[in-house]
Structure formats: structure tokens, C-alpha cells
Amino acid sequence: MHEEMRRLIAAFAGDWLGTDAVQSGPAASSNGVGKGRMTVRPALNGHHLLLDYVFDRGADGTFAAHGVLTWDPDVAVHLLFWFDDMGYVPANPAPGLWGPVEGAEEPGAEGYTFIRTSPRGRARHRYWWPVPDHMETAIDRSADGGLTWTPFLKGTYRRQG
């Protein structure tokens, strides 16, 4: 198993519970705070991670997604394949790298940043760990090819068990 995949598994694998908040602004169809749950498991001899995500906003409904995280050694990049209950099929996986996390509240924070591109614009997924077993997440949207980003979703999670 590649060292990058070991790092990905160490960071992500487990059951995570937390709070997500849809940020106000033009990228959000509605605001709101809800409970987030992620289950992340290694698959296929540890070559991939399967991520199942649910954002429950009670009476305002739920949002569910399934992701596959992996490392492509041929091009030295992490990849995120993202499917959600909005029904859009990704044309390509989102490339990502480990490094400084732009916009993180913790100075010098390092983590993963993935950028998805679709006909509807770009989405930047950021994941970082300020302390062990505590994950911060953020999704931003861009309608101008990534020149400017608008916050969409912010989450704080704790690894369970």
C-alpha cells in the first residue's frame, strides 16, 4: 500500500459525528444547522476509502452522499469521487492534495483539499484535523472557475470509539 494511502486512512477512517452548518449567501438555497454523520472505511485491500455521509436538518430534511477517496500513484494525486442525493453524476473525480488548508481558522493547518468541477461550477472540499480525532470540514462554491470562493457548508466532527 502506498504511503499516501496510509496517511489518508489514518486521517479519515472511522465513524464521525458532528455538526454541519449551511452558510448564508448566494451559494446556499437555505441556511441551517444540523447533525452530520460520516462513516469512512477502507475497501479493496486498503487501496480505497468508502465515505458515507448524512446531514440531518430535522424538519428541513436530510442530504446524503457517498464518496470514494483514493490515491493515484501514476499522477501523484488524491482523488475524490462524489455522489449525492441531488442526482448529478460526476464527469470526473475531484483531484486533491495534502497541504496547507486555505481559510482554516488554525494557523498552519494542514489537510486535504479537493476541487470538483461540473457544469454548475466548482466545489472545494476541505478536511483538516486541528487535534487527533477532531475533523473540521468546509465546502465552498465558485461560479467563476475558482477565482473567488463562497462558503457553503462548515462542519466540526469527532471520531467515535
JSON list of N, CA and C in Angstrom, two decimals, residues 37-109:
[
{"chain": "A", "resi": 37, "resn": "ARG", "atom": "N", "xyz": [-23.08, 13.03, 10.02]},
{"chain": "A", "resi": 37, "resn": "ARG", "atom": "CA", "xyz": [-22.53, 11.71, 10.34]},
{"chain": "A", "resi": 37, "resn": "ARG", "atom": "C", "xyz": [-21.75, 11.22, 9.12]},
{"chain": "A", "resi": 38, "resn": "MET", "atom": "N", "xyz": [-20.52, 10.78, 9.35]},
{"chain": "A", "resi": 38, "resn": "MET", "atom": "CA", "xyz": [-19.70, 10.19, 8.30]},
{"chain": "A", "resi": 38, "resn": "MET", "atom": "C", "xyz": [-19.19, 8.85, 8.78]},
{"chain": "A", "resi": 39, "resn": "THR", "atom": "N", "xyz": [-19.29, 7.88, 7.92]},
{"chain": "A", "resi": 39, "resn": "THR", "atom": "CA", "xyz": [-18.68, 6.58, 8.16]},
{"chain": "A", "resi": 39, "resn": "THR", "atom": "C", "xyz": [-17.68, 6.36, 7.04]},
{"chain": "A", "resi": 40, "resn": "VAL", "atom": "N", "xyz": [-16.42, 6.15, 7.39]},
{"chain": "A", "resi": 40, "resn": "VAL", "atom": "CA", "xyz": [-15.35, 6.03, 6.40]},
{"chain": "A", "resi": 40, "resn": "VAL", "atom": "C", "xyz": [-14.61, 4.72, 6.66]},
{"chain": "A", "resi": 41, "resn": "ARG", "atom": "N", "xyz": [-14.58, 3.87, 5.64]},
{"chain": "A", "resi": 41, "resn": "ARG", "atom": "CA", "xyz": [-13.99, 2.54, 5.77]},
{"chain": "A", "resi": 41, "resn": "ARG", "atom": "C", "xyz": [-13.05, 2.22, 4.62]},
{"chain": "A", "resi": 42, "resn": "PRO", "atom": "N", "xyz": [-11.90, 1.58, 4.93]},
{"chain": "A", "resi": 42, "resn": "PRO", "atom": "CA", "xyz": [-11.03, 1.10, 3.85]},
{"chain": "A", "resi": 42, "resn": "PRO", "atom": "C", "xyz": [-11.74, 0.00, 3.06]},
{"chain": "A", "resi": 43, "resn": "ALA", "atom": "N", "xyz": [-11.44, -0.08, 1.77]},
{"chain": "A", "resi": 43, "resn": "ALA", "atom": "CA", "xyz": [-12.02, -1.10, 0.90]},
{"chain": "A", "resi": 43, "resn": "ALA", "atom": "C", "xyz": [-10.95, -1.61, -0.06]},
{"chain": "A", "resi": 44, "resn": "LEU", "atom": "N", "xyz": [-11.17, -2.80, -0.57]},
{"chain": "A", "resi": 44, "resn": "LEU", "atom": "CA", "xyz": [-10.31, -3.39, -1.60]},
{"chain": "A", "resi": 44, "resn": "LEU", "atom": "C", "xyz": [-8.84, -3.38, -1.19]},
{"chain": "A", "resi": 45, "resn": "ASN", "atom": "N", "xyz": [-8.58, -4.06, -0.07]},
{"chain": "A", "resi": 45, "resn": "ASN", "atom": "CA", "xyz": [-7.22, -4.19, 0.47]},
{"chain": "A", "resi": 45, "resn": "ASN", "atom": "C", "xyz": [-6.58, -2.85, 0.83]},
{"chain": "A", "resi": 46, "resn": "GLY", "atom": "N", "xyz": [-7.41, -1.88, 1.22]},
{"chain": "A", "resi": 46, "resn": "GLY", "atom": "CA", "xyz": [-6.88, -0.59, 1.64]},
{"chain": "A", "resi": 46, "resn": "GLY", "atom": "C", "xyz": [-6.47, 0.33, 0.52]},
{"chain": "A", "resi": 47, "resn": "HIS", "atom": "N", "xyz": [-6.83, 0.01, -0.71]},
{"chain": "A", "resi": 47, "resn": "HIS", "atom": "CA", "xyz": [-6.48, 0.87, -1.83]},
{"chain": "A", "resi": 47, "resn": "HIS", "atom": "C", "xyz": [-7.46, 2.03, -2.01]},
{"chain": "A", "resi": 48, "resn": "HIS", "atom": "N", "xyz": [-8.61, 1.95, -1.35]},
{"chain": "A", "resi": 48, "resn": "HIS", "atom": "CA", "xyz": [-9.62, 3.00, -1.46]},
{"chain": "A", "resi": 48, "resn": "HIS", "atom": "C", "xyz": [-10.31, 3.17, -0.10]},
{"chain": "A", "resi": 49, "resn": "LEU", "atom": "N", "xyz": [-10.93, 4.31, 0.09]},
{"chain": "A", "resi": 49, "resn": "LEU", "atom": "CA", "xyz": [-11.77, 4.55, 1.26]},
{"chain": "A", "resi": 49, "resn": "LEU", "atom": "C", "xyz": [-13.18, 4.83, 0.77]},
{"chain": "A", "resi": 50, "resn": "LEU", "atom": "N", "xyz": [-14.17, 4.22, 1.42]},
{"chain": "A", "resi": 50, "resn": "LEU", "atom": "CA", "xyz": [-15.57, 4.49, 1.12]},
{"chain": "A", "resi": 50, "resn": "LEU", "atom": "C", "xyz": [-16.12, 5.40, 2.20]},
{"chain": "A", "resi": 51, "resn": "LEU", "atom": "N", "xyz": [-16.74, 6.49, 1.79]},
{"chain": "A", "resi": 51, "resn": "LEU", "atom": "CA", "xyz": [-17.26, 7.50, 2.71]},
{"chain": "A", "resi": 51, "resn": "LEU", "atom": "C", "xyz": [-18.76, 7.60, 2.53]},
{"chain": "A", "resi": 52, "resn": "ASP", "atom": "N", "xyz": [-19.51, 7.40, 3.60]},
{"chain": "A", "resi": 52, "resn": "ASP", "atom": "CA", "xyz": [-20.95, 7.62, 3.58]},
{"chain": "A", "resi": 52, "resn": "ASP", "atom": "C", "xyz": [-21.26, 8.77, 4.51]},
{"chain": "A", "resi": 53, "resn": "TYR", "atom": "N", "xyz": [-22.02, 9.74, 4.00]},
{"chain": "A", "resi": 53, "resn": "TYR", "atom": "CA", "xyz": [-22.27, 10.99, 4.71]},
{"chain": "A", "resi": 53, "resn": "TYR", "atom": "C", "xyz": [-23.77, 11.27, 4.76]},
{"chain": "A", "resi": 54, "resn": "VAL", "atom": "N", "xyz": [-24.26, 11.70, 5.92]},
{"chain": "A", "resi": 54, "resn": "VAL", "atom": "CA", "xyz": [-25.64, 12.14, 6.07]},
{"chain": "A", "resi": 54, "resn": "VAL", "atom": "C", "xyz": [-25.64, 13.44, 6.87]},
{"chain": "A", "resi": 55, "resn": "PHE", "atom": "N", "xyz": [-26.35, 14.44, 6.35]},
{"chain": "A", "resi": 55, "resn": "PHE", "atom": "CA", "xyz": [-26.54, 15.73, 7.02]},
{"chain": "A", "resi": 55, "resn": "PHE", "atom": "C", "xyz": [-28.04, 15.82, 7.32]},
{"chain": "A", "resi": 56, "resn": "ASP", "atom": "N", "xyz": [-28.40, 15.74, 8.59]},
{"chain": "A", "resi": 56, "resn": "ASP", "atom": "CA", "xyz": [-29.79, 15.71, 9.03]},
{"chain": "A", "resi": 56, "resn": "ASP", "atom": "C", "xyz": [-30.17, 17.05, 9.64]},
{"chain": "A", "resi": 57, "resn": "ARG", "atom": "N", "xyz": [-31.11, 17.74, 8.97]},
{"chain": "A", "resi": 57, "resn": "ARG", "atom": "CA", "xyz": [-31.58, 19.03, 9.46]},
{"chain": "A", "resi": 57, "resn": "ARG", "atom": "C", "xyz": [-32.99, 18.93, 10.02]},
{"chain": "A", "resi": 58, "resn": "GLY", "atom": "N", "xyz": [-33.35, 17.76, 10.51]},
{"chain": "A", "resi": 58, "resn": "GLY", "atom": "CA", "xyz": [-34.67, 17.58, 11.12]},
{"chain": "A", "resi": 58, "resn": "GLY", "atom": "C", "xyz": [-35.79, 17.84, 10.13]},
{"chain": "A", "resi": 59, "resn": "ALA", "atom": "N", "xyz": [-36.69, 18.75, 10.49]},
{"chain": "A", "resi": 59, "resn": "ALA", "atom": "CA", "xyz": [-37.85, 19.05, 9.65]},
{"chain": "A", "resi": 59, "resn": "ALA", "atom": "C", "xyz": [-37.46, 19.63, 8.29]},
{"chain": "A", "resi": 60, "resn": "ASP", "atom": "N", "xyz": [-36.24, 20.17, 8.19]},
{"chain": "A", "resi": 60, "resn": "ASP", "atom": "CA", "xyz": [-35.78, 20.73, 6.91]},
{"chain": "A", "resi": 60, "resn": "ASP", "atom": "C", "xyz": [-35.20, 19.67, 5.98]},
{"chain": "A", "resi": 61, "resn": "GLY", "atom": "N", "xyz": [-35.18, 18.41, 6.42]},
{"chain": "A", "resi": 61, "resn": "GLY", "atom": "CA", "xyz": [-34.76, 17.32, 5.54]},
{"chain": "A", "resi": 61, "resn": "GLY", "atom": "C", "xyz": [-33.33, 16.88, 5.74]},
{"chain": "A", "resi": 62, "resn": "THR", "atom": "N", "xyz": [-32.95, 15.88, 4.95]},
{"chain": "A", "resi": 62, "resn": "THR", "atom": "CA", "xyz": [-31.60, 15.33, 5.02]},
{"chain": "A", "resi": 62, "resn": "THR", "atom": "C", "xyz": [-30.93, 15.42, 3.65]},
{"chain": "A", "resi": 63, "resn": "PHE", "atom": "N", "xyz": [-29.63, 15.36, 3.68]},
{"chain": "A", "resi": 63, "resn": "PHE", "atom": "CA", "xyz": [-28.81, 15.30, 2.48]},
{"chain": "A", "resi": 63, "resn": "PHE", "atom": "C", "xyz": [-27.87, 14.12, 2.68]},
{"chain": "A", "resi": 64, "resn": "ALA", "atom": "N", "xyz": [-27.74, 13.27, 1.68]},
{"chain": "A", "resi": 64, "resn": "ALA", "atom": "CA", "xyz": [-26.87, 12.10, 1.79]},
{"chain": "A", "resi": 64, "resn": "ALA", "atom": "C", "xyz": [-25.91, 12.07, 0.62]},
{"chain": "A", "resi": 65, "resn": "ALA", "atom": "N", "xyz": [-24.71, 11.55, 0.88]},
{"chain": "A", "resi": 65, "resn": "ALA", "atom": "CA", "xyz": [-23.69, 11.44, -0.17]},
{"chain": "A", "resi": 65, "resn": "ALA", "atom": "C", "xyz": [-22.85, 10.20, 0.06]},
{"chain": "A", "resi": 66, "resn": "HIS", "atom": "N", "xyz": [-22.25, 9.74, -1.01]},
{"chain": "A", "resi": 66, "resn": "HIS", "atom": "CA", "xyz": [-21.32, 8.61, -0.96]},
{"chain": "A", "resi": 66, "resn": "HIS", "atom": "C", "xyz": [-20.07, 9.06, -1.70]},
{"chain": "A", "resi": 67, "resn": "GLY", "atom": "N", "xyz": [-18.93, 8.86, -1.07]},
{"chain": "A", "resi": 67, "resn": "GLY", "atom": "CA", "xyz": [-17.67, 9.24, -1.69]},
{"chain": "A", "resi": 67, "resn": "GLY", "atom": "C", "xyz": [-16.71, 8.07, -1.73]},
{"chain": "A", "resi": 68, "resn": "VAL", "atom": "N", "xyz": [-15.81, 8.12, -2.68]},
{"chain": "A", "resi": 68, "resn": "VAL", "atom": "CA", "xyz": [-14.70, 7.18, -2.75]},
{"chain": "A", "resi": 68, "resn": "VAL", "atom": "C", "xyz": [-13.44, 8.03, -2.78]},
{"chain": "A", "resi": 69, "resn": "LEU", "atom": "N", "xyz": [-12.56, 7.80, -1.82]},
{"chain": "A", "resi": 69, "resn": "LEU", "atom": "CA", "xyz": [-11.28, 8.50, -1.74]},
{"chain": "A", "resi": 69, "resn": "LEU", "atom": "C", "xyz": [-10.17, 7.52, -2.09]},
{"chain": "A", "resi": 70, "resn": "THR", "atom": "N", "xyz": [-9.22, 7.97, -2.89]},
{"chain": "A", "resi": 70, "resn": "THR", "atom": "CA", "xyz": [-8.14, 7.08, -3.28]},
{"chain": "A", "resi": 70, "resn": "THR", "atom": "C", "xyz": [-6.90, 7.89, -3.64]},
{"chain": "A", "resi": 71, "resn": "TRP", "atom": "N", "xyz": [-5.82, 7.20, -3.91]},
{"chain": "A", "resi": 71, "resn": "TRP", "atom": "CA", "xyz": [-4.55, 7.80, -4.33]},
{"chain": "A", "resi": 71, "resn": "TRP", "atom": "C", "xyz": [-4.20, 7.22, -5.69]},
{"chain": "A", "resi": 72, "resn": "ASP", "atom": "N", "xyz": [-3.90, 8.09, -6.65]},
{"chain": "A", "resi": 72, "resn": "ASP", "atom": "CA", "xyz": [-3.47, 7.63, -7.97]},
{"chain": "A", "resi": 72, "resn": "ASP", "atom": "C", "xyz": [-1.97, 7.81, -8.08]},
{"chain": "A", "resi": 73, "resn": "PRO", "atom": "N", "xyz": [-1.19, 6.74, -7.94]},
{"chain": "A", "resi": 73, "resn": "PRO", "atom": "CA", "xyz": [0.27, 6.87, -7.96]},
{"chain": "A", "resi": 73, "resn": "PRO", "atom": "C", "xyz": [0.81, 7.26, -9.34]},
{"chain": "A", "resi": 74, "resn": "ASP", "atom": "N", "xyz": [0.05, 7.01, -10.40]},
{"chain": "A", "resi": 74, "resn": "ASP", "atom": "CA", "xyz": [0.53, 7.35, -11.75]},
{"chain": "A", "resi": 74, "resn": "ASP", "atom": "C", "xyz": [0.66, 8.86, -11.95]},
{"chain": "A", "resi": 75, "resn": "VAL", "atom": "N", "xyz": [-0.21, 9.63, -11.29]},
{"chain": "A", "resi": 75, "resn": "VAL", "atom": "CA", "xyz": [-0.14, 11.09, -11.43]},
{"chain": "A", "resi": 75, "resn": "VAL", "atom": "C", "xyz": [0.10, 11.79, -10.10]},
{"chain": "A", "resi": 76, "resn": "ALA", "atom": "N", "xyz": [0.33, 11.00, -9.02]},
{"chain": "A", "resi": 76, "resn": "ALA", "atom": "CA", "xyz": [0.66, 11.52, -7.69]},
{"chain": "A", "resi": 76, "resn": "ALA", "atom": "C", "xyz": [-0.38, 12.51, -7.19]},
{"chain": "A", "resi": 77, "resn": "VAL", "atom": "N", "xyz": [-1.64, 12.07, -7.18]},
{"chain": "A", "resi": 77, "resn": "VAL", "atom": "CA", "xyz": [-2.71, 12.93, -6.69]},
{"chain": "A", "resi": 77, "resn": "VAL", "atom": "C", "xyz": [-3.78, 12.07, -6.00]},
{"chain": "A", "resi": 78, "resn": "HIS", "atom": "N", "xyz": [-4.40, 12.64, -4.98]},
{"chain": "A", "resi": 78, "resn": "HIS", "atom": "CA", "xyz": [-5.56, 12.01, -4.35]},
{"chain": "A", "resi": 78, "resn": "HIS", "atom": "C", "xyz": [-6.77, 12.29, -5.23]},
{"chain": "A", "resi": 79, "resn": "LEU", "atom": "N", "xyz": [-7.75, 11.41, -5.18]},
{"chain": "A", "resi": 79, "resn": "LEU", "atom": "CA", "xyz": [-8.97, 11.59, -5.96]},
{"chain": "A", "resi": 79, "resn": "LEU", "atom": "C", "xyz": [-10.18, 11.37, -5.08]},
{"chain": "A", "resi": 80, "resn": "LEU", "atom": "N", "xyz": [-11.20, 12.21, -5.28]},
{"chain": "A", "resi": 80, "resn": "LEU", "atom": "CA", "xyz": [-12.47, 12.08, -4.59]},
{"chain": "A", "resi": 80, "resn": "LEU", "atom": "C", "xyz": [-13.56, 11.90, -5.65]},
{"chain": "A", "resi": 81, "resn": "PHE", "atom": "N", "xyz": [-14.23, 10.75, -5.60]},
{"chain": "A", "resi": 81, "resn": "PHE", "atom": "CA", "xyz": [-15.40, 10.51, -6.42]},
{"chain": "A", "resi": 81, "resn": "PHE", "atom": "C", "xyz": [-16.60, 10.79, -5.51]},
{"chain": "A", "resi": 82, "resn": "TRP", "atom": "N", "xyz": [-17.51, 11.70, -5.90]},
{"chain": "A", "resi": 82, "resn": "TRP", "atom": "CA", "xyz": [-18.58, 12.16, -5.01]},
{"chain": "A", "resi": 82, "resn": "TRP", "atom": "C", "xyz": [-19.93, 11.97, -5.69]},
{"chain": "A", "resi": 83, "resn": "PHE", "atom": "N", "xyz": [-20.82, 11.26, -5.01]},
{"chain": "A", "resi": 83, "resn": "PHE", "atom": "CA", "xyz": [-22.18, 11.04, -5.50]},
{"chain": "A", "resi": 83, "resn": "PHE", "atom": "C", "xyz": [-23.11, 11.47, -4.38]},
{"chain": "A", "resi": 84, "resn": "ASP", "atom": "N", "xyz": [-24.17, 12.22, -4.71]},
{"chain": "A", "resi": 84, "resn": "ASP", "atom": "CA", "xyz": [-25.09, 12.63, -3.66]},
{"chain": "A", "resi": 84, "resn": "ASP", "atom": "C", "xyz": [-26.53, 12.49, -4.11]},
{"chain": "A", "resi": 85, "resn": "ASP", "atom": "N", "xyz": [-27.44, 12.74, -3.18]},
{"chain": "A", "resi": 85, "resn": "ASP", "atom": "CA", "xyz": [-28.85, 12.52, -3.49]},
{"chain": "A", "resi": 85, "resn": "ASP", "atom": "C", "xyz": [-29.47, 13.63, -4.32]},
{"chain": "A", "resi": 86, "resn": "MET", "atom": "N", "xyz": [-28.66, 14.57, -4.79]},
{"chain": "A", "resi": 86, "resn": "MET", "atom": "CA", "xyz": [-29.17, 15.54, -5.76]},
{"chain": "A", "resi": 86, "resn": "MET", "atom": "C", "xyz": [-29.21, 14.91, -7.15]},
{"chain": "A", "resi": 87, "resn": "GLY", "atom": "N", "xyz": [-28.48, 13.80, -7.32]},
{"chain": "A", "resi": 87, "resn": "GLY", "atom": "CA", "xyz": [-28.59, 13.02, -8.54]},
{"chain": "A", "resi": 87, "resn": "GLY", "atom": "C", "xyz": [-27.62, 13.33, -9.66]},
{"chain": "A", "resi": 88, "resn": "TYR", "atom": "N", "xyz": [-26.76, 14.32, -9.49]},
{"chain": "A", "resi": 88, "resn": "TYR", "atom": "CA", "xyz": [-25.80, 14.64, -10.54]},
{"chain": "A", "resi": 88, "resn": "TYR", "atom": "C", "xyz": [-24.72, 13.57, -10.60]},
{"chain": "A", "resi": 89, "resn": "VAL", "atom": "N", "xyz": [-24.33, 13.20, -11.80]},
{"chain": "A", "resi": 89, "resn": "VAL", "atom": "CA", "xyz": [-23.27, 12.21, -11.99]},
{"chain": "A", "resi": 89, "resn": "VAL", "atom": "C", "xyz": [-21.97, 12.97, -12.26]},
{"chain": "A", "resi": 90, "resn": "PRO", "atom": "N", "xyz": [-20.93, 12.73, -11.47]},
{"chain": "A", "resi": 90, "resn": "PRO", "atom": "CA", "xyz": [-19.68, 13.45, -11.70]},
{"chain": "A", "resi": 90, "resn": "PRO", "atom": "C", "xyz": [-19.02, 13.01, -13.01]},
{"chain": "A", "resi": 91, "resn": "ALA", "atom": "N", "xyz": [-18.62, 13.98, -13.81]},
{"chain": "A", "resi": 91, "resn": "ALA", "atom": "CA", "xyz": [-17.93, 13.67, -15.07]},
{"chain": "A", "resi": 91, "resn": "ALA", "atom": "C", "xyz": [-16.53, 13.14, -14.79]},
{"chain": "A", "resi": 92, "resn": "ASN", "atom": "N", "xyz": [-15.91, 13.66, -13.74]},
{"chain": "A", "resi": 92, "resn": "ASN", "atom": "CA", "xyz": [-14.54, 13.29, -13.38]},
{"chain": "A", "resi": 92, "resn": "ASN", "atom": "C", "xyz": [-14.40, 13.31, -11.87]},
{"chain": "A", "resi": 93, "resn": "PRO", "atom": "N", "xyz": [-13.43, 12.58, -11.34]},
{"chain": "A", "resi": 93, "resn": "PRO", "atom": "CA", "xyz": [-13.16, 12.69, -9.91]},
{"chain": "A", "resi": 93, "resn": "PRO", "atom": "C", "xyz": [-12.53, 14.05, -9.60]},
{"chain": "A", "resi": 94, "resn": "ALA", "atom": "N", "xyz": [-12.64, 14.45, -8.35]},
{"chain": "A", "resi": 94, "resn": "ALA", "atom": "CA", "xyz": [-12.03, 15.71, -7.90]},
{"chain": "A", "resi": 94, "resn": "ALA", "atom": "C", "xyz": [-10.60, 15.43, -7.47]},
{"chain": "A", "resi": 95, "resn": "PRO", "atom": "N", "xyz": [-9.61, 16.09, -8.10]},
{"chain": "A", "resi": 95, "resn": "PRO", "atom": "CA", "xyz": [-8.23, 15.91, -7.65]},
{"chain": "A", "resi": 95, "resn": "PRO", "atom": "C", "xyz": [-8.01, 16.63, -6.33]},
{"chain": "A", "resi": 96, "resn": "GLY", "atom": "N", "xyz": [-7.09, 16.11, -5.53]},
{"chain": "A", "resi": 96, "resn": "GLY", "atom": "CA", "xyz": [-6.80, 16.73, -4.25]},
{"chain": "A", "resi": 96, "resn": "GLY", "atom": "C", "xyz": [-5.40, 16.44, -3.79]},
{"chain": "A", "resi": 97, "resn": "LEU", "atom": "N", "xyz": [-4.95, 17.29, -2.88]},
{"chain": "A", "resi": 97, "resn": "LEU", "atom": "CA", "xyz": [-3.60, 17.16, -2.33]},
{"chain": "A", "resi": 97, "resn": "LEU", "atom": "C", "xyz": [-3.62, 17.41, -0.83]},
{"chain": "A", "resi": 98, "resn": "TRP", "atom": "N", "xyz": [-2.62, 16.87, -0.15]},
{"chain": "A", "resi": 98, "resn": "TRP", "atom": "CA", "xyz": [-2.36, 17.18, 1.25]},
{"chain": "A", "resi": 98, "resn": "TRP", "atom": "C", "xyz": [-1.50, 18.43, 1.29]},
{"chain": "A", "resi": 99, "resn": "GLY", "atom": "N", "xyz": [-1.82, 19.38, 2.17]},
{"chain": "A", "resi": 99, "resn": "GLY", "atom": "CA", "xyz": [-1.01, 20.57, 2.31]},
{"chain": "A", "resi": 99, "resn": "GLY", "atom": "C", "xyz": [-1.72, 21.60, 3.16]},
{"chain": "A", "resi": 100, "resn": "PRO", "atom": "N", "xyz": [-1.22, 22.84, 3.15]},
{"chain": "A", "resi": 100, "resn": "PRO", "atom": "CA", "xyz": [-1.87, 23.91, 3.92]},
{"chain": "A", "resi": 100, "resn": "PRO", "atom": "C", "xyz": [-3.33, 24.06, 3.49]},
{"chain": "A", "resi": 101, "resn": "VAL", "atom": "N", "xyz": [-4.22, 24.27, 4.46]},
{"chain": "A", "resi": 101, "resn": "VAL", "atom": "CA", "xyz": [-5.64, 24.41, 4.17]},
{"chain": "A", "resi": 101, "resn": "VAL", "atom": "C", "xyz": [-5.99, 25.89, 4.17]},
{"chain": "A", "resi": 102, "resn": "GLU", "atom": "N", "xyz": [-6.29, 26.41, 3.00]},
{"chain": "A", "resi": 102, "resn": "GLU", "atom": "CA", "xyz": [-6.67, 27.82, 2.85]},
{"chain": "A", "resi": 102, "resn": "GLU", "atom": "C", "xyz": [-7.95, 28.09, 3.63]},
{"chain": "A", "resi": 103, "resn": "GLY", "atom": "N", "xyz": [-7.95, 29.14, 4.43]},
{"chain": "A", "resi": 103, "resn": "GLY", "atom": "CA", "xyz": [-9.14, 29.53, 5.16]},
{"chain": "A", "resi": 103, "resn": "GLY", "atom": "C", "xyz": [-9.36, 28.82, 6.48]},
{"chain": "A", "resi": 104, "resn": "ALA", "atom": "N", "xyz": [-8.48, 27.91, 6.86]},
{"chain": "A", "resi": 104, "resn": "ALA", "atom": "CA", "xyz": [-8.64, 27.23, 8.15]},
{"chain": "A", "resi": 104, "resn": "ALA", "atom": "C", "xyz": [-8.41, 28.22, 9.28]},
{"chain": "A", "resi": 105, "resn": "GLU", "atom": "N", "xyz": [-9.19, 28.09, 10.34]},
{"chain": "A", "resi": 105, "resn": "GLU", "atom": "CA", "xyz": [-9.07, 29.00, 11.48]},
{"chain": "A", "resi": 105, "resn": "GLU", "atom": "C", "xyz": [-7.77, 28.79, 12.26]},
{"chain": "A", "resi": 106, "resn": "GLU", "atom": "N", "xyz": [-7.22, 27.59, 12.18]},
{"chain": "A", "resi": 106, "resn": "GLU", "atom": "CA", "xyz": [-5.99, 27.26, 12.90]},
{"chain": "A", "resi": 106, "resn": "GLU", "atom": "C", "xyz": [-4.79, 27.62, 12.03]},
{"chain": "A", "resi": 107, "resn": "PRO", "atom": "N", "xyz": [-3.92, 28.52, 12.47]},
{"chain": "A", "resi": 107, "resn": "PRO", "atom": "CA", "xyz": [-2.75, 28.88, 11.66]},
{"chain": "A", "resi": 107, "resn": "PRO", "atom": "C", "xyz": [-1.90, 27.65, 11.35]},
{"chain": "A", "resi": 108, "resn": "GLY", "atom": "N", "xyz": [-1.49, 27.52, 10.11]},
{"chain": "A", "resi": 108, "resn": "GLY", "atom": "CA", "xyz": [-0.63, 26.42, 9.71]},
{"chain": "A", "resi": 108, "resn": "GLY", "atom": "C", "xyz": [-1.33, 25.08, 9.57]},
{"chain": "A", "resi": 109, "resn": "ALA", "atom": "N", "xyz": [-2.66, 25.07, 9.59]},
{"chain": "A", "resi": 109, "resn": "ALA", "atom": "CA", "xyz": [-3.40, 23.81, 9.49]},
{"chain": "A", "resi": 109, "resn": "ALA", "atom": "C", "xyz": [-3.10, 23.12, 8.17]}
]
